[in-house]
Amino acid sequence: MSHDWQITGKTEVAAVYGWPVAHSLSPPMQNAALRVLGLDMVYVAFAVPPAGIEAAVGAIKGLGLVGVNVTIPHKHAVVDYLDDLDETAAAISAVNTIRNEDGMLRGYNTDGPGLLRSLSEAGVTVADKRVAILGAGGSATAVSMAVARSRAESVAILNRTAAKAERLADLVCDKAGRCDIDPLPIEGDEAREIVEAADVIVDCTAVGMHPNENVPPVVPEEWMHEGQIVCDLTYNPRETVLLKAAARRGAKPIDGTGMLVHQGAIALEIWTGKTAPVEVMREALLKALKA
Ligand code: NAP
């Protein structure tokens, strides 16, 4: 590690664009990685209002940024202003990472691969498993596409608004060629059967997210049991109401910090071509989350 590094006229810049963005954990996580890798690069956050996103994407070229992460609410909006999209980002029409390749802006989405890496480090693969995805919003779209492409035995998408689950199942059929996905409402007997039979449950809803920690879990505690993996994408708090319930039932809980670390690690690898120091990133993220 370089202890005497300082910003100079040659220092390169990467960033995250969001609105709001002050709460983002990416700057401490990415800067910790950049210092360990000894790269002359910094990572900063820019609060970009929706009306400013086109200009902000133009600024990646104008200012020669290495790349940016894109977070809520811009993941879909940036698609129109990029020169190229990788296959995953194109399929879900959402970008969380942009790389500036000599003035050509290419969009990627590392959320789905980030989830798979996070499961994998916990010793879980979705191949040949029955997977129940809870939610049908932005993160559920990325997760559904990744899971559908990972040879899961079965995939079900359960959502409060059933029509959105149906639209997402149609998208996965269209883009990933997997057309046997069950879309259904998150309540009722059929939902219960699917959740009880699932090997892996991935909660992509915002239920239990700070400051609404003390709510009932998105599915009843009795639906979960020993032998299941229950992963919650929500990472603040780490131990969500769903994960507490899963643990009480003997299921294995996996919190959302793993996905957050890995989606960032993959972004860093896209920008720098270096292997990301995942443990350093995790440590920085958990420290920032506690603070
Ligand atoms: P989003 O696009 O707004 O989708 C929210 C989803 O939650 C929708 O399916 C919505 O259902 C459902 N929902 C909200 N309130 C509900 C309730 N009271 N009961 C049942 N369902 C409810 O949000 P998102 O961007 O996908 O993010 C979802 C969560 O994932 C957030 O906590 C976010 O922080 C987390 N996340 C984590 C990572 C990570 O790296 N760990 C990455 C991305 C997101 P309806 O369709 O019926 O409204």
Short mmCIF file of N, CA and C in Angstrom, two decimals, residues 39 53 94 109 141 155 165 213 228 282:
data_model
loop_
_atom_site.label_atom_id
_atom_site.label_comp_id
_atom_site.label_asym_id
_atom_site.label_seq_id
_atom_site.Cartn_x
_atom_site.Cartn_y
_atom_site.Cartn_z
N LEU A 39 -3.39 2.62 -6.87
CA LEU A 39 -3.73 3.35 -8.11
C LEU A 39 -3.85 4.84 -7.84
N ILE A 53 -29.10 14.66 -15.56
CA ILE A 53 -28.38 13.41 -15.81
C ILE A 53 -27.75 13.37 -17.21
N ALA A 94 -31.05 -1.20 -17.72
CA ALA A 94 -30.64 -0.52 -16.49
C ALA A 94 -29.13 -0.66 -16.35
N ASN A 109 -24.31 -3.67 -15.98
CA ASN A 109 -25.08 -3.81 -14.75
C ASN A 109 -24.48 -4.94 -13.92
N THR A 141 -35.38 -7.13 -10.97
CA THR A 141 -35.17 -7.33 -12.41
C THR A 141 -33.75 -7.86 -12.66
N VAL A 155 -37.88 -20.99 -11.00
CA VAL A 155 -37.82 -19.60 -10.55
C VAL A 155 -39.25 -19.09 -10.43
N ALA A 165 -45.01 -8.49 -11.45
CA ALA A 165 -44.32 -9.79 -11.48
C ALA A 165 -44.52 -10.43 -12.86
N GLU A 213 -37.75 -0.36 10.13
CA GLU A 213 -37.23 -1.68 10.50
C GLU A 213 -38.27 -2.56 11.20
N GLN A 228 -33.35 -23.92 4.26
CA GLN A 228 -33.47 -22.86 3.25
C GLN A 228 -32.37 -21.80 3.43
N ARG A 282 -15.06 -4.76 1.83
CA ARG A 282 -16.10 -5.14 2.80
C ARG A 282 -15.86 -4.44 4.15
#
